[in-house]
Amino acid sequence: MLLASVSAGLVDAIVGGGGLIMVPSLFGLFPQAVPATLLGTNKAASVWGTGWSAWQYAQRVRLPSARLWGAMVAALVGALLGAWLATRVPAAHFRLALPPVLVAVWAYTLWRKDLGHAHAPHLSHRQEALVATALGAGIGFYDGVFGPGTGSFFVFALVRGLGWDFLHASAAAKRLNFATNVAALAWFIPHGHVVWALALPMAVANVAGSALGTRLALRHGAGFVRVAFLVVVGALILKTGWDARAHWLAP
């Protein structure tokens, strides 16, 4: 799990999608554990790497912080509502819908070769704040109710919706993803769904991977992050597609 946590921190810091590594590893190594406990342990470890990455980006990438506060609050509230709904509605529909959505995101990014290369915000400050808040609420809700690929969705939405480049979008996505992780932990911790003896050493490993991933993204810029985004979303398509196939073939 330490190796998985380092790898997840590295990938997540660049473009999101660390859960693609960490969650399957937890479920594979601890098949008899309660799923909510595994998800809570994952959040308790990854929130530190996400927070560290957000802080590192803040030192080097200038963001309109005042206009992101609404998005962070909306992401937190959306994640809380999603976590509540997840206890009442099966996630099977989200699992089946995710692969085609990811294929559309991947194909659009590949087709628009200039997407996210230049940082060219095209909205007024007020419009940017409103759009970012709506994106935070919607993707935050998705993170609470289901979750895979949340960081990547944040990156794509900020690039497409606000006209940001991949580097600025990834930096902002870390802040928003941090808010959704905190919201999820606000439910998991009081209900005893965190194994701290595992989560704490995983957190240290996740921060180490996050530090390396953030350094790579800052050094190589938006073009590097775009390529990483395509690779991670491609892996998400394969993983979620396989999960959906298993669901359809199940007796």
mmCIF file of C-alpha atoms in Angstrom:
data_model
loop_
_atom_site.group_PDB
_atom_site.id
_atom_site.type_symbol
_atom_site.label_atom_id
_atom_site.label_comp_id
_atom_site.label_asym_id
_atom_site.label_seq_id
_atom_site.Cartn_x
_atom_site.Cartn_y
_atom_site.Cartn_z
ATOM 1 C CA MET A 1 0.000 0.000 0.000
ATOM 2 C CA LEU A 2 2.956 2.345 0.548
ATOM 3 C CA LEU A 3 4.078 1.767 -3.052
ATOM 4 C CA ALA A 4 0.532 2.325 -4.292
ATOM 5 C CA SER A 5 0.238 5.472 -2.204
ATOM 6 C CA VAL A 6 3.485 6.963 -3.574
ATOM 7 C CA SER A 7 2.366 6.240 -7.142
ATOM 8 C CA ALA A 8 -1.113 7.633 -6.527
ATOM 9 C CA GLY A 9 0.309 10.824 -5.030
ATOM 10 C CA LEU A 10 2.580 11.351 -8.044
ATOM 11 C CA VAL A 11 -0.203 10.846 -10.624
ATOM 12 C CA ASP A 12 -2.781 12.819 -8.650
ATOM 13 C CA ALA A 13 -0.480 15.821 -8.225
ATOM 14 C CA ILE A 14 0.002 16.142 -11.979
ATOM 15 C CA VAL A 15 -3.525 15.706 -13.261
ATOM 16 C CA GLY A 16 -5.735 13.807 -10.798
ATOM 17 C CA GLY A 17 -6.748 10.144 -10.955
ATOM 18 C CA GLY A 18 -4.710 8.852 -8.016
ATOM 19 C CA GLY A 19 -7.754 6.941 -6.803
ATOM 20 C CA LEU A 20 -7.374 4.741 -9.886
ATOM 21 C CA ILE A 21 -4.281 3.294 -8.186
ATOM 22 C CA MET A 22 -5.103 3.509 -4.477
ATOM 23 C CA VAL A 23 -8.708 2.297 -4.308
ATOM 24 C CA PRO A 24 -8.240 -0.925 -6.346
ATOM 25 C CA SER A 25 -5.095 -1.675 -4.315
ATOM 26 C CA LEU A 26 -7.000 -1.368 -1.036
ATOM 27 C CA PHE A 27 -9.885 -3.502 -2.262
ATOM 28 C CA GLY A 28 -7.481 -6.090 -3.679
ATOM 29 C CA LEU A 29 -5.353 -6.414 -0.526
ATOM 30 C CA PHE A 30 -8.254 -6.276 1.941
ATOM 31 C CA PRO A 31 -11.158 -8.049 0.197
ATOM 32 C CA GLN A 32 -12.972 -8.815 3.466
ATOM 33 C CA ALA A 33 -12.957 -5.232 4.748
ATOM 34 C CA VAL A 34 -16.034 -3.011 4.810
ATOM 35 C CA PRO A 35 -15.986 -0.930 1.580
ATOM 36 C CA ALA A 36 -16.767 2.324 3.410
ATOM 37 C CA THR A 37 -13.754 1.731 5.675
ATOM 38 C CA LEU A 38 -11.464 1.255 2.683
ATOM 39 C CA LEU A 39 -12.808 4.413 1.039
ATOM 40 C CA GLY A 40 -12.408 6.370 4.279
ATOM 41 C CA THR A 41 -8.848 5.108 4.739
ATOM 42 C CA ASN A 42 -8.057 6.132 1.162
ATOM 43 C CA LYS A 43 -9.398 9.651 1.772
ATOM 44 C CA ALA A 44 -7.542 9.953 5.090
ATOM 45 C CA ALA A 45 -4.273 9.172 3.294
ATOM 46 C CA SER A 46 -4.793 11.064 0.032
ATOM 47 C CA VAL A 47 -6.069 14.304 1.596
ATOM 48 C CA TRP A 48 -2.539 15.028 2.851
ATOM 49 C CA GLY A 49 -0.962 14.576 -0.562
ATOM 50 C CA THR A 50 -3.668 16.712 -2.166
ATOM 51 C CA GLY A 51 -3.187 19.440 0.441
ATOM 52 C CA TRP A 52 0.588 19.385 0.028
ATOM 53 C CA SER A 53 0.269 19.575 -3.749
ATOM 54 C CA ALA A 54 -2.202 22.478 -3.489
ATOM 55 C CA TRP A 55 0.265 24.359 -1.265
ATOM 56 C CA GLN A 56 3.182 23.710 -3.643
ATOM 57 C CA TYR A 57 1.190 24.907 -6.647
ATOM 58 C CA ALA A 58 0.150 28.024 -4.719
ATOM 59 C CA GLN A 59 3.823 29.006 -4.369
ATOM 60 C CA ARG A 60 4.443 28.956 -8.132
ATOM 61 C CA VAL A 61 1.134 29.275 -10.008
ATOM 62 C CA ARG A 62 -0.862 32.449 -9.600
ATOM 63 C CA LEU A 63 -4.601 31.795 -9.274
ATOM 64 C CA PRO A 64 -7.607 34.105 -8.764
ATOM 65 C CA SER A 65 -8.016 32.846 -5.192
ATOM 66 C CA ALA A 66 -10.938 35.149 -4.343
ATOM 67 C CA ARG A 67 -12.936 33.734 -7.249
ATOM 68 C CA LEU A 68 -12.198 30.139 -6.207
ATOM 69 C CA TRP A 69 -13.553 30.388 -2.662
ATOM 70 C CA GLY A 70 -17.140 29.978 -3.851
ATOM 71 C CA ALA A 71 -16.120 26.947 -5.901
ATOM 72 C CA MET A 72 -14.361 25.370 -2.912
ATOM 73 C CA VAL A 73 -17.377 25.866 -0.638
ATOM 74 C CA ALA A 74 -19.705 24.548 -3.352
ATOM 75 C CA ALA A 75 -17.455 21.498 -3.885
ATOM 76 C CA LEU A 76 -17.477 20.781 -0.151
ATOM 77 C CA VAL A 77 -21.274 21.066 0.118
ATOM 78 C CA GLY A 78 -21.775 19.051 -3.079
ATOM 79 C CA ALA A 79 -19.515 16.272 -1.778
ATOM 80 C CA LEU A 80 -21.422 16.139 1.531
ATOM 81 C CA LEU A 81 -24.732 15.843 -0.313
ATOM 82 C CA GLY A 82 -23.273 13.215 -2.616
ATOM 83 C CA ALA A 83 -21.930 11.162 0.311
ATOM 84 C CA TRP A 84 -25.365 11.311 1.930
ATOM 85 C CA LEU A 85 -27.060 10.211 -1.311
ATOM 86 C CA ALA A 86 -24.531 7.396 -1.772
ATOM 87 C CA THR A 87 -25.912 5.742 1.377
ATOM 88 C CA ARG A 88 -29.393 5.656 -0.197
ATOM 89 C CA VAL A 89 -28.925 5.208 -3.969
ATOM 90 C CA PRO A 90 -26.819 2.449 -5.612
ATOM 91 C CA ALA A 91 -23.830 3.709 -7.559
ATOM 92 C CA ALA A 92 -24.375 1.221 -10.414
ATOM 93 C CA HIS A 93 -25.863 3.843 -12.738
ATOM 94 C CA PHE A 94 -22.833 6.109 -12.280
ATOM 95 C CA ARG A 95 -20.510 3.162 -12.922
ATOM 96 C CA LEU A 96 -22.242 2.337 -16.205
ATOM 97 C CA ALA A 97 -22.402 5.949 -17.410
ATOM 98 C CA LEU A 98 -18.784 6.812 -16.601
ATOM 99 C CA PRO A 99 -16.934 5.064 -19.490
ATOM 100 C CA PRO A 100 -18.784 6.895 -22.334
ATOM 101 C CA VAL A 101 -18.400 10.232 -20.522
ATOM 102 C CA LEU A 102 -14.661 9.657 -20.138
ATOM 103 C CA VAL A 103 -14.353 8.601 -23.799
ATOM 104 C CA ALA A 104 -16.007 11.875 -24.840
ATOM 105 C CA VAL A 105 -13.620 13.898 -22.622
ATOM 106 C CA TRP A 106 -10.564 12.008 -23.909
ATOM 107 C CA ALA A 107 -11.590 12.281 -27.585
ATOM 108 C CA TYR A 108 -12.400 15.995 -27.305
ATOM 109 C CA THR A 109 -9.046 16.739 -25.649
ATOM 110 C CA LEU A 110 -7.185 14.734 -28.304
ATOM 111 C CA TRP A 111 -9.105 16.407 -31.130
ATOM 112 C CA ARG A 112 -8.580 19.939 -29.803
ATOM 113 C CA LYS A 113 -4.786 19.887 -29.893
ATOM 114 C CA ASP A 114 -4.615 23.505 -28.729
ATOM 115 C CA LEU A 115 -6.903 22.899 -25.737
ATOM 116 C CA GLY A 116 -5.237 23.929 -22.511
ATOM 117 C CA HIS A 117 -1.907 24.970 -24.027
ATOM 118 C CA ALA A 118 -2.430 28.710 -23.542
ATOM 119 C CA HIS A 119 -3.814 30.360 -20.438
ATOM 120 C CA ALA A 120 -6.553 32.546 -21.937
ATOM 121 C CA PRO A 121 -9.438 33.257 -19.526
ATOM 122 C CA HIS A 122 -12.362 34.611 -21.541
ATOM 123 C CA LEU A 123 -14.964 35.434 -18.875
ATOM 124 C CA SER A 124 -15.438 38.454 -16.639
ATOM 125 C CA HIS A 125 -14.452 38.057 -12.984
ATOM 126 C CA ARG A 126 -18.080 37.645 -11.923
ATOM 127 C CA GLN A 127 -18.849 35.122 -14.673
ATOM 128 C CA GLU A 128 -15.679 33.177 -13.890
ATOM 129 C CA ALA A 129 -16.616 32.969 -10.210
ATOM 130 C CA LEU A 130 -20.152 31.782 -11.033
ATOM 131 C CA VAL A 131 -19.002 29.158 -13.532
ATOM 132 C CA ALA A 132 -16.278 27.886 -11.162
ATOM 133 C CA THR A 133 -18.829 27.632 -8.335
ATOM 134 C CA ALA A 134 -21.236 25.646 -10.525
ATOM 135 C CA LEU A 135 -18.420 23.319 -11.591
ATOM 136 C CA GLY A 136 -17.346 22.870 -7.967
ATOM 137 C CA ALA A 137 -20.878 21.945 -6.873
ATOM 138 C CA GLY A 138 -21.491 19.487 -9.713
ATOM 139 C CA ILE A 139 -18.165 17.653 -9.615
ATOM 140 C CA GLY A 140 -18.071 17.796 -5.808
ATOM 141 C CA PHE A 141 -21.453 16.052 -5.746
ATOM 142 C CA TYR A 142 -20.113 13.403 -8.129
ATOM 143 C CA ASP A 143 -17.075 12.876 -5.882
ATOM 144 C CA GLY A 144 -19.287 12.312 -2.857
ATOM 145 C CA VAL A 145 -21.675 9.896 -4.523
ATOM 146 C CA PHE A 146 -19.181 7.911 -6.638
ATOM 147 C CA GLY A 147 -15.734 9.472 -7.124
ATOM 148 C CA PRO A 148 -13.364 7.922 -9.714
ATOM 149 C CA GLY A 149 -11.638 10.529 -11.872
ATOM 150 C CA THR A 150 -12.789 13.559 -9.859
ATOM 151 C CA GLY A 151 -9.454 15.388 -10.170
ATOM 152 C CA SER A 152 -9.345 14.801 -13.912
ATOM 153 C CA PHE A 153 -12.911 16.058 -14.296
ATOM 154 C CA PHE A 154 -11.994 19.220 -12.395
ATOM 155 C CA VAL A 155 -8.999 19.802 -14.680
ATOM 156 C CA PHE A 156 -10.986 19.288 -17.895
ATOM 157 C CA ALA A 157 -13.905 21.429 -16.700
ATOM 158 C CA LEU A 158 -11.650 24.349 -15.780
ATOM 159 C CA VAL A 159 -9.761 24.142 -19.085
ATOM 160 C CA ARG A 160 -12.924 23.913 -21.171
ATOM 161 C CA GLY A 161 -15.185 26.160 -19.123
ATOM 162 C CA LEU A 162 -12.814 28.949 -18.123
ATOM 163 C CA GLY A 163 -10.202 28.869 -20.893
ATOM 164 C CA TRP A 164 -7.347 28.088 -18.501
ATOM 165 C CA ASP A 165 -4.274 26.100 -19.460
ATOM 166 C CA PHE A 166 -3.687 22.640 -18.005
ATOM 167 C CA LEU A 167 -1.146 23.844 -15.437
ATOM 168 C CA HIS A 168 -3.433 26.501 -13.916
ATOM 169 C CA ALA A 169 -6.392 24.100 -14.054
ATOM 170 C CA SER A 170 -4.421 21.377 -12.283
ATOM 171 C CA ALA A 171 -3.335 23.834 -9.581
ATOM 172 C CA ALA A 172 -6.948 24.915 -8.990
ATOM 173 C CA ALA A 173 -8.209 21.331 -9.128
ATOM 174 C CA LYS A 174 -6.006 20.471 -6.142
ATOM 175 C CA ARG A 175 -7.760 23.091 -4.001
ATOM 176 C CA LEU A 176 -11.188 21.892 -5.066
ATOM 177 C CA ASN A 177 -10.296 18.225 -4.613
ATOM 178 C CA PHE A 178 -8.922 19.013 -1.161
ATOM 179 C CA ALA A 179 -12.323 20.481 -0.241
ATOM 180 C CA THR A 180 -14.186 17.373 -1.438
ATOM 181 C CA ASN A 181 -11.794 15.091 0.475
ATOM 182 C CA VAL A 182 -12.337 17.068 3.673
ATOM 183 C CA ALA A 183 -16.102 16.837 3.161
ATOM 184 C CA ALA A 184 -15.934 13.060 2.719
ATOM 185 C CA LEU A 185 -13.784 12.691 5.844
ATOM 186 C CA ALA A 186 -16.330 14.729 7.800
ATOM 187 C CA TRP A 187 -18.626 11.749 7.269
ATOM 188 C CA PHE A 188 -16.130 8.846 7.338
ATOM 189 C CA ILE A 189 -14.230 9.774 10.526
ATOM 190 C CA PRO A 190 -17.192 10.172 12.949
ATOM 191 C CA HIS A 191 -18.618 6.890 11.664
ATOM 192 C CA GLY A 192 -15.342 5.036 12.344
ATOM 193 C CA HIS A 193 -14.510 4.294 8.706
ATOM 194 C CA VAL A 194 -10.759 5.067 8.857
ATOM 195 C CA VAL A 195 -7.998 2.599 9.782
ATOM 196 C CA TRP A 196 -5.455 5.098 11.093
ATOM 197 C CA ALA A 197 -2.647 2.538 11.519
ATOM 198 C CA LEU A 198 -2.725 2.110 7.732
ATOM 199 C CA ALA A 199 -3.814 5.606 6.711
ATOM 200 C CA LEU A 200 -1.008 7.522 8.458
ATOM 201 C CA PRO A 201 1.997 5.751 6.858
ATOM 202 C CA MET A 202 0.137 5.844 3.538
ATOM 203 C CA ALA A 203 -0.284 9.610 4.014
ATOM 204 C CA VAL A 204 3.482 10.076 4.363
ATOM 205 C CA ALA A 205 4.058 8.065 1.167
ATOM 206 C CA ASN A 206 1.317 9.991 -0.637
ATOM 207 C CA VAL A 207 2.894 13.335 0.270
ATOM 208 C CA ALA A 208 6.264 12.110 -1.059
ATOM 209 C CA GLY A 209 4.699 11.110 -4.385
ATOM 210 C CA SER A 210 2.720 14.342 -4.511
ATOM 211 C CA ALA A 211 5.858 16.441 -3.992
ATOM 212 C CA LEU A 212 7.559 14.700 -6.929
ATOM 213 C CA GLY A 213 4.504 14.935 -9.197
ATOM 214 C CA THR A 214 4.007 18.638 -8.496
ATOM 215 C CA ARG A 215 7.669 19.346 -9.210
ATOM 216 C CA LEU A 216 7.434 17.536 -12.556
ATOM 217 C CA ALA A 217 4.274 19.453 -13.539
ATOM 218 C CA LEU A 218 5.780 22.825 -12.598
ATOM 219 C CA ARG A 219 9.044 22.081 -14.387
ATOM 220 C CA HIS A 220 7.546 20.833 -17.664
ATOM 221 C CA GLY A 221 4.423 23.025 -17.891
ATOM 222 C CA ALA A 222 0.997 22.755 -19.505
ATOM 223 C CA GLY A 223 2.065 20.529 -22.430
ATOM 224 C CA PHE A 224 3.363 17.856 -20.067
ATOM 225 C CA VAL A 225 0.204 18.023 -17.941
ATOM 226 C CA ARG A 226 -1.958 17.665 -21.073
ATOM 227 C CA VAL A 227 -0.147 14.471 -22.099
ATOM 228 C CA ALA A 228 -0.446 13.123 -18.538
ATOM 229 C CA PHE A 229 -4.157 13.979 -18.603
ATOM 230 C CA LEU A 230 -4.695 11.932 -21.777
ATOM 231 C CA VAL A 231 -2.786 8.970 -20.322
ATOM 232 C CA VAL A 232 -4.660 9.027 -16.995
ATOM 233 C CA VAL A 233 -8.098 9.443 -18.588
ATOM 234 C CA GLY A 234 -7.255 6.634 -21.016
ATOM 235 C CA ALA A 235 -6.427 4.390 -18.038
ATOM 236 C CA LEU A 236 -9.667 5.446 -16.343
ATOM 237 C CA ILE A 237 -11.614 4.478 -19.482
ATOM 238 C CA LEU A 238 -10.071 0.989 -19.435
ATOM 239 C CA LYS A 239 -10.651 0.521 -15.707
ATOM 240 C CA THR A 240 -14.223 1.811 -15.567
ATOM 241 C CA GLY A 241 -15.086 0.032 -18.823
ATOM 242 C CA TRP A 242 -13.873 -3.258 -17.356
ATOM 243 C CA ASP A 243 -15.901 -2.640 -14.186
ATOM 244 C CA ALA A 244 -19.027 -1.887 -16.239
ATOM 245 C CA ARG A 245 -18.480 -5.035 -18.318
ATOM 246 C CA ALA A 246 -18.203 -7.129 -15.140
ATOM 247 C CA HIS A 247 -21.471 -5.580 -13.929
ATOM 248 C CA TRP A 248 -23.316 -6.496 -17.138
ATOM 249 C CA LEU A 249 -21.922 -10.047 -17.152
ATOM 250 C CA ALA A 250 -22.710 -10.678 -13.488
ATOM 251 C CA PRO A 251 -25.497 -13.257 -13.000
#
